[in-house]
Amino acid sequence: MNEPHYWTSPTGKPLPYWGEQHFQDAWASRHDLKEIADGCRLNVLSSIHQAGSGHIGTSFSSMDIFVAVRRFLQGEEFLTGVSLRHIFFSSKGHDAPALYASLHAGGELSDEQLFSLRRLGGLPGHPETITPGVATNTGSLGMGISKAKGFVKAQRLTNPSARESVVVLLGDGELNEGQIWESMPGAVKEGFGEIIAIVDSNGIQSDTWTNATLPMGDVVARAEAVGWHAMECSGNNPNEVVAALEEAQRDPRPSLIVARTIKGSGISWMESFPEDAQYYQFHSGALQEPLHDLAVATLLPRFGGHGIDTLDENAEAVLALDHYSPKPRPESMVTVWQDMLVTVMEKNESVITLDGDLSYDTGTHLARGRFPERYVQSGIAEQDMVSMAGTLALSGFIPFVHSFATFLTMRATEQIFNNASEESQIIYLGFLAGLIPSAAGFSHQAVTDVGIMGSIPGMRVFEPSGLAEFEWCVEQALGHKGPSYIRVGAVAAVESGSATVGHLNTLAEGKGVALVSSGPLLTQQALECRNQLEQQGFETPAVFSLPEITRPLDETALDQLARFNHVLVLENHNPARAKHFHIEIQLFARTVSIHRLGLEGLPANGQPAEVLSRHLLDPQSIAAKVVGLAGSSFVAADNALTNGDTYLDRESH
Amino acid sequence: MNEPHYWTSPTGKPLPYWGEQHFQDAWASRHDLKEIADGCRLNVLSSIHQAGSGHIGTSFSSMDIFVAVRRFLQGEEFLTGVSLRHIFFSSKGHDAPALYASLHAGGELSDEQLFSLRRLGGLPGHPETITPGVATNTGSLGMGISKAKGFVKAQRLTNPSARESVVVLLGDGELNEGQIWESMPGAVKEGFGEIIAIVDSNGIQSDTWTNATLPMGDVVARAEAVGWHAMECSGNNPNEVVAALEEAQRDPRPSLIVARTIKGSGISWMESFPEDAQYYQFHSGALQEPLHDLAVATLLPRFGGHGIDTLDENAEAVLALDHYSPKPRPESMVTVWQDMLVTVMEKNESVITLDGDLSYDTGTHLARGRFPERYVQSGIAEQDMVSMAGTLALSGFIPFVHSFATFLTMRATEQIFNNASEESQIIYLGFLAGLIPSAAGFSHQAVTDVGIMGSIPGMRVFEPSGLAEFEWCVEQALGHKGPSYIRVGAVAAVESGSATVGHLNTLAEGKGVALVSSGPLLTQQALECRNQLEQQGFETPAVFSLPEITRPLDETALDQLARFNHVLVLENHNPARAKHFHIEIQLFARTVSIHRLGLEGLPANGQPAEVLSRHLLDPQSIAAKVVGLAGSSFVAADNALTNGDTYLDRESH
């Protein structure tokens, strides 16, 4: 009866899964919760495999908790389609595959929806309210208890006698964030005993052990000292979790349950992570094909299914697991930076590197190996990291501060401003800048960073397209007495010219229309657009890149652009006082027509090609615009004045 | 020998103070530390009186700590001019008068500097590194331990054997901020035993008792559970504080000393605050004249001086102290709002008010009295407040979120973005928006808020000049499905027309030049400029206000402006994609000359008239510009393109 169904992936590979009917039967026959959780694990595995990315380790460590919470909230009698929205949500968010699997197991999502993970119009990479059963957008860590307080307060006002539990799932890495500790006292003051926060305490953060990243001390004692009821339980035993939830519900105080779990729980080789290991391999990303097959082969027999035949080869792959080296990653701006940072630190003994638990994703791990003394691992504590950088700068060092662009520029904005008010030289690097990676959802797509960082006094804002430009930006930043911000795209670098690169960088000659881009993603789109037009026999536009984006252009650059009839500016961020603004203001009087293609409002979520097309930033859309312009007479600038007017239709992403 | 000197205030009033020589003698003769602290208290009192504003309560509660820290760090042998910079700083910052008094007592500041508090070129209202002896800019709460960590790390790298203590003073209200708790674990991980954080634990926050605002639980237990060494001491006994500091220094762990103090310590009627009281009267602001005189009369006899003669009258004033009503405040946009909010909540039962320990300064105290159920006091916990507002909005409420503009828009930026990604209707109100009050320093001057909030998807940004416009803005925000931001100036409202006020609001007719302003401060300057020109027989400019500032103008508004030869836009914020941008882009093609006067880079600190003039935003400077324009032929827009190029000279503010 538990024999899985098979979903056919776009590659034709059959992906085993538990369907809606499996779960209905399992709940109805009061199956062991652990078995239901394993059914969900199978679904996590298959949906991530189809999506091509997703966080497996945390999804597996928390899977039993998700199932236990559902049992706790819905009671013994399972009713298909009972929505737990507003009384349960995951704050850590990157366990979205597990969340979706549990929503699917509860009848809130269909099989089709389960397999729409990370697609435009499908299930976002981090939870968003657009999905049935999702209470609130998460993925930016630390907001969970605050959000729970809002739900409780609303319930108190609208339904004073209800006092229903509001359960929020946190990550133990998430406890690094100050907002968690900021939000706890208010729950005591308000007497919000309805709140149960449960920590998926797997002990491993983004790169490695929490204790090696930012140890949280005695979490139970910390919570109790604030006035919370706090306890521990075994988080991979769903029955124990249910019992803990019941105890928490009985206690009149807000409760914190530290659920001890194992990251990757359910698959032995995902569980095994030596104490001195440095790189947990299953934090993010889909499994390599043989490992995926092996994981499936491990799970299937639990449901009476059979394994796969080629275990020997797979076993080799597993034996090759290396916990002391990072996964190889494709060439990108990150791999460009990881080497460049080492060179910068070699040449300049004042440079000190700070990272917020993203050493591998920001490419700082090589610098850490070479210069451990001049490396600070701050944990998921961006405010702390930025303020510490401030006094390091006051003491004569040049801090290079790393995180994802959204977290760095929005979590620590006041700290960045405070440092700027000291006019200190600090170089901030924001990764995943712009629309891509779009599969991870709003929390990871930096579209506001240029507007924000461009507002900070003295801040120079850079966006290099490739190696040569990156080097130029760093050189400029090292020569600037105040703060600088370098936004780093997530995709492969383009060939950005020689070391003589200047302010406006000519990447391809052309006529009629000048494309002005910044950053690897849109510069690549521009070059590709030019290729397509050339192949189709159209007049080819010129392609320029502009590595510094919030500063007026110099006369040379303006003269270069004024030779064209039309200038089409590409911006991988929402409208800001950045290059489109400057070009428009400065060129208007020269009767050049200036246009913009760029992001606006909320970014679309989904696979890269889908969302580029959605925002008219794929080569074909750019080409259509170029051809349209070439055929047009002078038209006053468009697309510049719609801020606040056009927002993406929620239905379509 | 201790008989004070007298400083002559600009009003002619003699202000008693201890001079440099008093302190040299006192240290040399190993005076009782308490007496030295009282000498400092006298100086705090007089310097605040001369400045017209400043935080007396917290300066007095922490005064003994400042003196004790100096003794601890400098040892028994006092040497004039030993700078404690980099090894001691105050994180809470609003105790700046006490800090300056202690720097003066240590020979780091002259008598003249002591009496330059809150003046352009003088001592900033919150500490800034421009002042000798000040290690880092503070005033935005919660950054202290992070900053101490930066100093320790720098010391470890540059002078590995030194291991000098780094002492940071915190407020107990400051412990509300999550960054405090975020920053503590890293100090344990790095083994930064050099750090001693000492809390001025006076139990009273901005408005009232900490326990009624946001109780912090067992702070000592919380710190110990993170791995810190923690203890309590009596903070108004300098010898006990010195002993605690010595014990902390001996312990290899980072230490937290909770120094129990009394707010206003040293003056009995400032110390007395009943348990159920709601408004502590001496948090901020200079004392009323009779109370100032009485405070002086209380302190003087301690130094062998004599009191003043008219104690009877003063006694009456003291007896009139009311701890259950707020201080009367002059009419301003805050008094406009305090009544309007009550009306809004009366009319709309979905509106819920949130405040971050600034109920009196944001005018929410009346609404709290009327609708206690729909009022959330979040404490100094902006991130928590904003995220809680997010789920209240998801639950059908319309949250009005209040704080000072800098704190709200920069401390909780990612939380605001997260809410915006849910497309929720939330109305944020940022107070002290813009250049004024300029005496409080960078941390309180919101010049980046328009750039930041204007970058958030779906955000409408308003800046009303007076009552009618404020009502229009709130009406617009209540009709907008997404988020809105209303920046509220700190000064008196101007007469902003009738209820028919529209997008571009005509305040005064004129010819030749159109002044376009927003907010009460610059609109008042514009109107005053027009008066001056009229009196001097010049052609009078028209004055318009624009209450919504980040949205393009409609055709009607453009037609109104296109009648003029010149448009001069006034902006009380740094350049952003706001009204100057839109007017420039939209009117350029109509050959109107467009100019901007506005803030740029860091705002000047000092008294209002001084800093307005410094930024060319006083009526005379505006008038000079208007006259210049009227005499000029068409000139391409200026002042729009200097972002990043012109920063205020540090020397001059």
PDB file of C-alpha atoms in Angstrom, chain A residues 86 129 135-138 140 143 146-151 153-154 157-158 176-179 181-183 185-186 189-190 192 212-218 221-222 225-226 352 373-377 381-384 387-388 391-392 394-395 397 406-407 410-411 413-415 417-423 442-443 445 447-448 451-452 454-459 550-552 574-577 581-582 584-586 588-589 601-602 640-641 643-645 647-648 650, chain B residues 86 129 135-138 140 143 146-151 153-154 157-158 176-179 181-183 185-186 189-190 192 212-218 221-222 225-226 352 373-377 381-384 387-388 391-392 394-395 397 406-407 410-411 413-415 417-423 442-443 445 447-448 451-452 454-459 550-552 574-577 581-582 584-586 588-589 601-602 640-645 647-648 650:
ATOM      1  CA  HIS A  86      -1.773  31.589  10.943  1.00  0.00           C
ATOM      2  CA  THR A 129       1.927  33.841   1.369  1.00  0.00           C
ATOM      3  CA  ALA A 135       1.127  32.239   6.807  1.00  0.00           C
ATOM      4  CA  THR A 136       3.887  34.726   6.119  1.00  0.00           C
ATOM      5  CA  ASN A 137       6.932  35.329   3.923  1.00  0.00           C
ATOM      6  CA  THR A 138      10.099  34.035   5.510  1.00  0.00           C
ATOM      7  CA  SER A 140      15.245  36.415   6.160  1.00  0.00           C
ATOM      8  CA  MET A 143      11.746  37.388  12.415  1.00  0.00           C
ATOM      9  CA  SER A 146       7.997  38.725  16.315  1.00  0.00           C
ATOM     10  CA  LYS A 147       5.688  37.424  13.622  1.00  0.00           C
ATOM     11  CA  ALA A 148       4.123  34.948  16.017  1.00  0.00           C
ATOM     12  CA  LYS A 149       3.446  37.812  18.421  1.00  0.00           C
ATOM     13  CA  GLY A 150       1.558  39.651  15.687  1.00  0.00           C
ATOM     14  CA  PHE A 151      -0.621  36.608  15.027  1.00  0.00           C
ATOM     15  CA  LYS A 153      -2.178  39.833  19.239  1.00  0.00           C
ATOM     16  CA  ALA A 154      -4.527  39.713  16.244  1.00  0.00           C
ATOM     17  CA  LEU A 157      -8.356  41.180  19.393  1.00  0.00           C
ATOM     18  CA  THR A 158     -10.556  39.296  16.962  1.00  0.00           C
ATOM     19  CA  ASN A 176      22.420  33.992  15.901  1.00  0.00           C
ATOM     20  CA  GLU A 177      20.154  36.859  14.827  1.00  0.00           C
ATOM     21  CA  GLY A 178      19.594  39.499  17.489  1.00  0.00           C
ATOM     22  CA  GLN A 179      15.946  39.886  16.570  1.00  0.00           C
ATOM     23  CA  TRP A 181      16.439  37.717  21.508  1.00  0.00           C
ATOM     24  CA  GLU A 182      14.892  41.142  20.963  1.00  0.00           C
ATOM     25  CA  SER A 183      11.481  39.597  20.411  1.00  0.00           C
ATOM     26  CA  PRO A 185      10.836  39.810  26.308  1.00  0.00           C
ATOM     27  CA  GLY A 186       7.746  41.332  24.685  1.00  0.00           C
ATOM     28  CA  LYS A 189       5.292  41.264  28.972  1.00  0.00           C
ATOM     29  CA  GLU A 190       2.145  40.637  26.909  1.00  0.00           C
ATOM     30  CA  PHE A 192       1.547  35.526  25.116  1.00  0.00           C
ATOM     31  CA  ALA A 212      32.519  26.630  15.332  1.00  0.00           C
ATOM     32  CA  THR A 213      30.522  29.484  13.818  1.00  0.00           C
ATOM     33  CA  LEU A 214      28.807  31.292  16.669  1.00  0.00           C
ATOM     34  CA  PRO A 215      28.009  29.206  19.765  1.00  0.00           C
ATOM     35  CA  MET A 216      24.714  30.214  21.337  1.00  0.00           C
ATOM     36  CA  GLY A 217      25.526  29.203  24.903  1.00  0.00           C
ATOM     37  CA  ASP A 218      22.866  27.561  27.049  1.00  0.00           C
ATOM     38  CA  ALA A 221      18.851  28.924  30.340  1.00  0.00           C
ATOM     39  CA  ARG A 222      18.854  32.045  28.193  1.00  0.00           C
ATOM     40  CA  ALA A 225      16.142  34.002  32.203  1.00  0.00           C
ATOM     41  CA  VAL A 226      13.911  36.111  29.951  1.00  0.00           C
ATOM     42  CA  ILE A 352      40.603  42.374   7.364  1.00  0.00           C
ATOM     43  CA  GLU A 373      44.230  36.149  12.033  1.00  0.00           C
ATOM     44  CA  ARG A 374      42.715  38.721   9.727  1.00  0.00           C
ATOM     45  CA  TYR A 375      39.446  36.875   9.342  1.00  0.00           C
ATOM     46  CA  VAL A 376      36.360  37.278  11.507  1.00  0.00           C
ATOM     47  CA  GLN A 377      33.520  34.796  11.257  1.00  0.00           C
ATOM     48  CA  ALA A 381      24.760  38.392  12.885  1.00  0.00           C
ATOM     49  CA  GLU A 382      24.992  41.119  10.275  1.00  0.00           C
ATOM     50  CA  GLN A 383      24.394  44.044  12.621  1.00  0.00           C
ATOM     51  CA  ASP A 384      27.145  42.838  14.897  1.00  0.00           C
ATOM     52  CA  SER A 387      29.419  47.551  13.807  1.00  0.00           C
ATOM     53  CA  MET A 388      32.549  45.544  14.540  1.00  0.00           C
ATOM     54  CA  THR A 391      35.617  50.140  15.017  1.00  0.00           C
ATOM     55  CA  LEU A 392      38.151  48.024  13.152  1.00  0.00           C
ATOM     56  CA  LEU A 394      38.518  53.461  13.266  1.00  0.00           C
ATOM     57  CA  SER A 395      41.528  51.483  14.468  1.00  0.00           C
ATOM     58  CA  PHE A 397      42.119  48.488   9.369  1.00  0.00           C
ATOM     59  CA  THR A 406      19.733  41.650   0.903  1.00  0.00           C
ATOM     60  CA  PHE A 407      20.941  40.731   4.377  1.00  0.00           C
ATOM     61  CA  MET A 410      18.875  45.785   4.841  1.00  0.00           C
ATOM     62  CA  ARG A 411      19.623  44.033   8.138  1.00  0.00           C
ATOM     63  CA  THR A 413      21.431  49.616   7.429  1.00  0.00           C
ATOM     64  CA  GLU A 414      21.661  51.790  10.510  1.00  0.00           C
ATOM     65  CA  GLN A 415      24.999  50.242  11.398  1.00  0.00           C
ATOM     66  CA  PHE A 417      25.015  54.601   8.259  1.00  0.00           C
ATOM     67  CA  ASN A 418      26.637  54.919  11.667  1.00  0.00           C
ATOM     68  CA  ASN A 419      29.977  53.817  10.208  1.00  0.00           C
ATOM     69  CA  ALA A 420      29.477  56.253   7.326  1.00  0.00           C
ATOM     70  CA  SER A 421      28.926  59.064   9.817  1.00  0.00           C
ATOM     71  CA  GLU A 422      32.471  58.349  11.003  1.00  0.00           C
ATOM     72  CA  GLU A 423      33.587  58.643   7.345  1.00  0.00           C
ATOM     73  CA  PHE A 442      12.149  37.565  -2.342  1.00  0.00           C
ATOM     74  CA  SER A 443      14.326  37.232   0.731  1.00  0.00           C
ATOM     75  CA  GLN A 445      16.782  38.755  -4.395  1.00  0.00           C
ATOM     76  CA  VAL A 447      16.587  44.718  -5.803  1.00  0.00           C
ATOM     77  CA  THR A 448      16.634  47.551  -3.247  1.00  0.00           C
ATOM     78  CA  GLY A 451      18.624  52.627  -3.619  1.00  0.00           C
ATOM     79  CA  ILE A 452      19.619  51.966  -0.032  1.00  0.00           C
ATOM     80  CA  GLY A 454      23.239  54.924  -2.760  1.00  0.00           C
ATOM     81  CA  SER A 455      21.523  56.903   0.016  1.00  0.00           C
ATOM     82  CA  ILE A 456      24.318  56.427   2.544  1.00  0.00           C
ATOM     83  CA  PRO A 457      26.530  59.526   2.775  1.00  0.00           C
ATOM     84  CA  GLY A 458      29.858  59.103   1.047  1.00  0.00           C
ATOM     85  CA  MET A 459      29.079  55.634  -0.304  1.00  0.00           C
ATOM     86  CA  THR A 550      25.592  55.926  -8.588  1.00  0.00           C
ATOM     87  CA  ARG A 551      28.021  58.576  -9.768  1.00  0.00           C
ATOM     88  CA  PRO A 552      27.491  61.032 -12.628  1.00  0.00           C
ATOM     89  CA  ASN A 574      14.743  48.691  -8.868  1.00  0.00           C
ATOM     90  CA  PRO A 575      14.762  52.332  -9.968  1.00  0.00           C
ATOM     91  CA  ALA A 576      17.211  54.352  -7.919  1.00  0.00           C
ATOM     92  CA  ARG A 577      19.324  57.409  -8.216  1.00  0.00           C
ATOM     93  CA  PHE A 581      19.039  58.639 -13.615  1.00  0.00           C
ATOM     94  CA  HIS A 582      22.405  60.170 -14.313  1.00  0.00           C
ATOM     95  CA  GLU A 584      18.925  60.637 -18.415  1.00  0.00           C
ATOM     96  CA  ILE A 585      19.585  63.892 -16.638  1.00  0.00           C
ATOM     97  CA  GLN A 586      22.886  64.449 -18.329  1.00  0.00           C
ATOM     98  CA  PHE A 588      18.512  64.827 -22.145  1.00  0.00           C
ATOM     99  CA  ALA A 589      19.711  68.211 -23.293  1.00  0.00           C
ATOM    100  CA  GLY A 601       8.585  46.477  -7.672  1.00  0.00           C
ATOM    101  CA  LEU A 602       8.857  42.924  -6.412  1.00  0.00           C
ATOM    102  CA  ALA A 640      11.627  56.029 -15.933  1.00  0.00           C
ATOM    103  CA  LEU A 641       8.568  57.279 -14.203  1.00  0.00           C
ATOM    104  CA  ASN A 643       7.924  53.612  -9.872  1.00  0.00           C
ATOM    105  CA  GLY A 644       5.058  52.917  -7.583  1.00  0.00           C
ATOM    106  CA  ASP A 645       2.642  52.320 -10.421  1.00  0.00           C
ATOM    107  CA  TYR A 647       3.738  45.946  -9.580  1.00  0.00           C
ATOM    108  CA  LEU A 648       3.925  42.396 -10.665  1.00  0.00           C
ATOM    109  CA  ARG A 650       0.782  38.285  -7.540  1.00  0.00           C
TER     110      ARG A 650
ATOM    111  CA  HIS B  86      39.560  53.441  22.127  1.00  0.00           C
ATOM    112  CA  THR B 129      34.645  61.071  16.811  1.00  0.00           C
ATOM    113  CA  ALA B 135      36.175  56.765  20.277  1.00  0.00           C
ATOM    114  CA  THR B 136      33.164  56.224  18.031  1.00  0.00           C
ATOM    115  CA  ASN B 137      29.864  57.788  16.980  1.00  0.00           C
ATOM    116  CA  THR B 138      26.983  56.599  19.130  1.00  0.00           C
ATOM    117  CA  SER B 140      21.791  54.676  17.751  1.00  0.00           C
ATOM    118  CA  MET B 143      25.891  48.822  18.860  1.00  0.00           C
ATOM    119  CA  SER B 146      29.931  44.989  18.693  1.00  0.00           C
ATOM    120  CA  LYS B 147      32.026  48.138  18.608  1.00  0.00           C
ATOM    121  CA  ALA B 148      34.020  47.029  21.637  1.00  0.00           C
ATOM    122  CA  LYS B 149      34.751  43.764  19.840  1.00  0.00           C
ATOM    123  CA  GLY B 150      36.181  45.693  16.904  1.00  0.00           C
ATOM    124  CA  PHE B 151      38.487  47.648  19.196  1.00  0.00           C
ATOM    125  CA  LYS B 153      40.261  42.644  17.671  1.00  0.00           C
ATOM    126  CA  ALA B 154      42.271  45.606  16.385  1.00  0.00           C
ATOM    127  CA  LEU B 157      46.306  42.433  15.813  1.00  0.00           C
ATOM    128  CA  THR B 158      48.347  45.574  16.363  1.00  0.00           C
ATOM    129  CA  ASN B 176      15.950  46.144  24.484  1.00  0.00           C
ATOM    130  CA  GLU B 177      17.854  46.180  21.198  1.00  0.00           C
ATOM    131  CA  GLY B 178      18.528  42.759  19.730  1.00  0.00           C
ATOM    132  CA  GLN B 179      22.003  43.715  18.621  1.00  0.00           C
ATOM    133  CA  TRP B 181      22.234  39.993  22.539  1.00  0.00           C
ATOM    134  CA  GLU B 182      23.446  39.269  19.026  1.00  0.00           C
ATOM    135  CA  SER B 183      26.870  40.637  19.844  1.00  0.00           C
ATOM    136  CA  PRO B 185      28.159  35.187  21.832  1.00  0.00           C
ATOM    137  CA  GLY B 186      30.921  36.317  19.464  1.00  0.00           C
ATOM    138  CA  LYS B 189      33.843  32.579  20.886  1.00  0.00           C
ATOM    139  CA  GLU B 190      36.769  34.956  20.317  1.00  0.00           C
ATOM    140  CA  PHE B 192      37.554  38.646  24.269  1.00  0.00           C
ATOM    141  CA  ALA B 212       6.405  48.775  32.136  1.00  0.00           C
ATOM    142  CA  THR B 213       8.018  49.205  28.731  1.00  0.00           C
ATOM    143  CA  LEU B 214       9.905  46.018  27.980  1.00  0.00           C
ATOM    144  CA  PRO B 215      11.198  44.047  30.972  1.00  0.00           C
ATOM    145  CA  MET B 216      14.567  42.462  30.291  1.00  0.00           C
ATOM    146  CA  GLY B 217      14.241  39.527  32.675  1.00  0.00           C
ATOM    147  CA  ASP B 218      17.231  38.385  34.689  1.00  0.00           C
ATOM    148  CA  ALA B 221      21.474  35.128  34.236  1.00  0.00           C
ATOM    149  CA  ARG B 222      21.003  35.880  30.557  1.00  0.00           C
ATOM    150  CA  ALA B 225      23.990  31.640  29.996  1.00  0.00           C
ATOM    151  CA  VAL B 226      25.788  33.054  26.952  1.00  0.00           C
ATOM    152  CA  ILE B 352      -3.625  49.372  15.568  1.00  0.00           C
ATOM    153  CA  GLU B 373      -6.241  47.253  23.478  1.00  0.00           C
ATOM    154  CA  ARG B 374      -5.181  48.484  20.066  1.00  0.00           C
ATOM    155  CA  TYR B 375      -1.860  49.803  21.256  1.00  0.00           C
ATOM    156  CA  VAL B 376       1.411  47.879  21.356  1.00  0.00           C
ATOM    157  CA  GLN B 377       4.382  49.292  23.220  1.00  0.00           C
ATOM    158  CA  ALA B 381      12.965  47.036  19.567  1.00  0.00           C
ATOM    159  CA  GLU B 382      12.260  48.348  16.091  1.00  0.00           C
ATOM    160  CA  GLN B 383      12.895  45.091  14.251  1.00  0.00           C
ATOM    161  CA  ASP B 384      10.504  43.270  16.523  1.00  0.00           C
ATOM    162  CA  SER B 387       7.781  42.268  12.036  1.00  0.00           C
ATOM    163  CA  MET B 388       4.919  42.144  14.507  1.00  0.00           C
ATOM    164  CA  THR B 391       1.573  39.689  10.817  1.00  0.00           C
ATOM    165  CA  LEU B 392      -0.991  42.046  12.324  1.00  0.00           C
ATOM    166  CA  LEU B 394      -1.729  39.793   7.415  1.00  0.00           C
ATOM    167  CA  SER B 395      -4.438  39.240  10.024  1.00  0.00           C
ATOM    168  CA  PHE B 397      -5.350  45.033  10.897  1.00  0.00           C
ATOM    169  CA  THR B 406      16.379  57.127  11.441  1.00  0.00           C
ATOM    170  CA  PHE B 407      15.644  54.215  13.756  1.00  0.00           C
ATOM    171  CA  MET B 410      17.370  51.969   9.067  1.00  0.00           C
ATOM    172  CA  ARG B 411      17.125  49.571  12.014  1.00  0.00           C
ATOM    173  CA  THR B 413      14.848  47.898   6.828  1.00  0.00           C
ATOM    174  CA  GLU B 414      14.805  44.204   6.031  1.00  0.00           C
ATOM    175  CA  GLN B 415      11.706  43.744   8.155  1.00  0.00           C
ATOM    176  CA  PHE B 417      11.018  44.932   2.959  1.00  0.00           C
ATOM    177  CA  ASN B 418       9.767  41.558   4.157  1.00  0.00           C
ATOM    178  CA  ASN B 419       6.377  43.075   4.973  1.00  0.00           C
ATOM    179  CA  ALA B 420       6.364  44.808   1.586  1.00  0.00           C
ATOM    180  CA  SER B 421       6.981  41.461  -0.103  1.00  0.00           C
ATOM    181  CA  GLU B 422       3.649  40.398   1.397  1.00  0.00           C
ATOM    182  CA  GLU B 423       2.115  43.556  -0.146  1.00  0.00           C
ATOM    183  CA  PHE B 442      23.837  62.271  13.107  1.00  0.00           C
ATOM    184  CA  SER B 443      22.056  59.412  14.834  1.00  0.00           C
ATOM    185  CA  GLN B 445      18.933  63.353  11.745  1.00  0.00           C
ATOM    186  CA  VAL B 447      18.531  62.320   5.734  1.00  0.00           C
ATOM    187  CA  THR B 448      18.562  58.864   4.110  1.00  0.00           C
ATOM    188  CA  GLY B 451      16.160  57.069  -0.477  1.00  0.00           C
ATOM    189  CA  ILE B 452      15.634  53.967   1.622  1.00  0.00           C
ATOM    190  CA  GLY B 454      11.522  55.037  -1.727  1.00  0.00           C
ATOM    191  CA  SER B 455      13.388  51.858  -2.674  1.00  0.00           C
ATOM    192  CA  ILE B 456      10.940  49.502  -0.968  1.00  0.00           C
ATOM    193  CA  PRO B 457       8.529  47.915  -3.478  1.00  0.00           C
ATOM    194  CA  GLY B 458       5.067  49.430  -3.374  1.00  0.00           C
ATOM    195  CA  MET B 459       5.966  52.082  -0.802  1.00  0.00           C
ATOM    196  CA  THR B 550       8.480  59.815  -4.616  1.00  0.00           C
ATOM    197  CA  ARG B 551       5.745  59.668  -7.230  1.00  0.00           C
ATOM    198  CA  PRO B 552       5.787  61.372 -10.625  1.00  0.00           C
ATOM    199  CA  ASN B 574      19.741  63.715   0.703  1.00  0.00           C
ATOM    200  CA  PRO B 575      19.320  63.291  -3.060  1.00  0.00           C
ATOM    201  CA  ALA B 576      16.977  60.430  -3.838  1.00  0.00           C
ATOM    202  CA  ARG B 577      14.620  59.356  -6.532  1.00  0.00           C
ATOM    203  CA  PHE B 581      14.232  63.841  -9.738  1.00  0.00           C
ATOM    204  CA  HIS B 582      10.690  63.634 -11.054  1.00  0.00           C
ATOM    205  CA  GLU B 584      13.652  67.462 -13.441  1.00  0.00           C
ATOM    206  CA  ILE B 585      12.963  64.488 -15.668  1.00  0.00           C
ATOM    207  CA  GLN B 586       9.465  65.590 -16.472  1.00  0.00           C
ATOM    208  CA  PHE B 588      13.343  69.239 -18.753  1.00  0.00           C
ATOM    209  CA  ALA B 589      11.788  68.889 -22.155  1.00  0.00           C
ATOM    210  CA  GLY B 601      26.124  63.949   2.506  1.00  0.00           C
ATOM    211  CA  LEU B 602      26.267  64.160   6.269  1.00  0.00           C
ATOM    212  CA  ALA B 640      21.461  67.553  -9.154  1.00  0.00           C
ATOM    213  CA  LEU B 641      24.602  65.763 -10.007  1.00  0.00           C
ATOM    214  CA  THR B 642      26.919  66.248  -7.151  1.00  0.00           C
ATOM    215  CA  ASN B 643      25.983  63.231  -5.093  1.00  0.00           C
ATOM    216  CA  GLY B 644      29.140  61.629  -3.892  1.00  0.00           C
ATOM    217  CA  ASP B 645      31.217  64.635  -4.712  1.00  0.00           C
ATOM    218  CA  TYR B 647      30.723  66.250   1.597  1.00  0.00           C
ATOM    219  CA  LEU B 648      30.721  68.610   4.458  1.00  0.00           C
ATOM    220  CA  ARG B 650      34.497  67.579   9.073  1.00  0.00           C
TER     221      ARG B 650
END
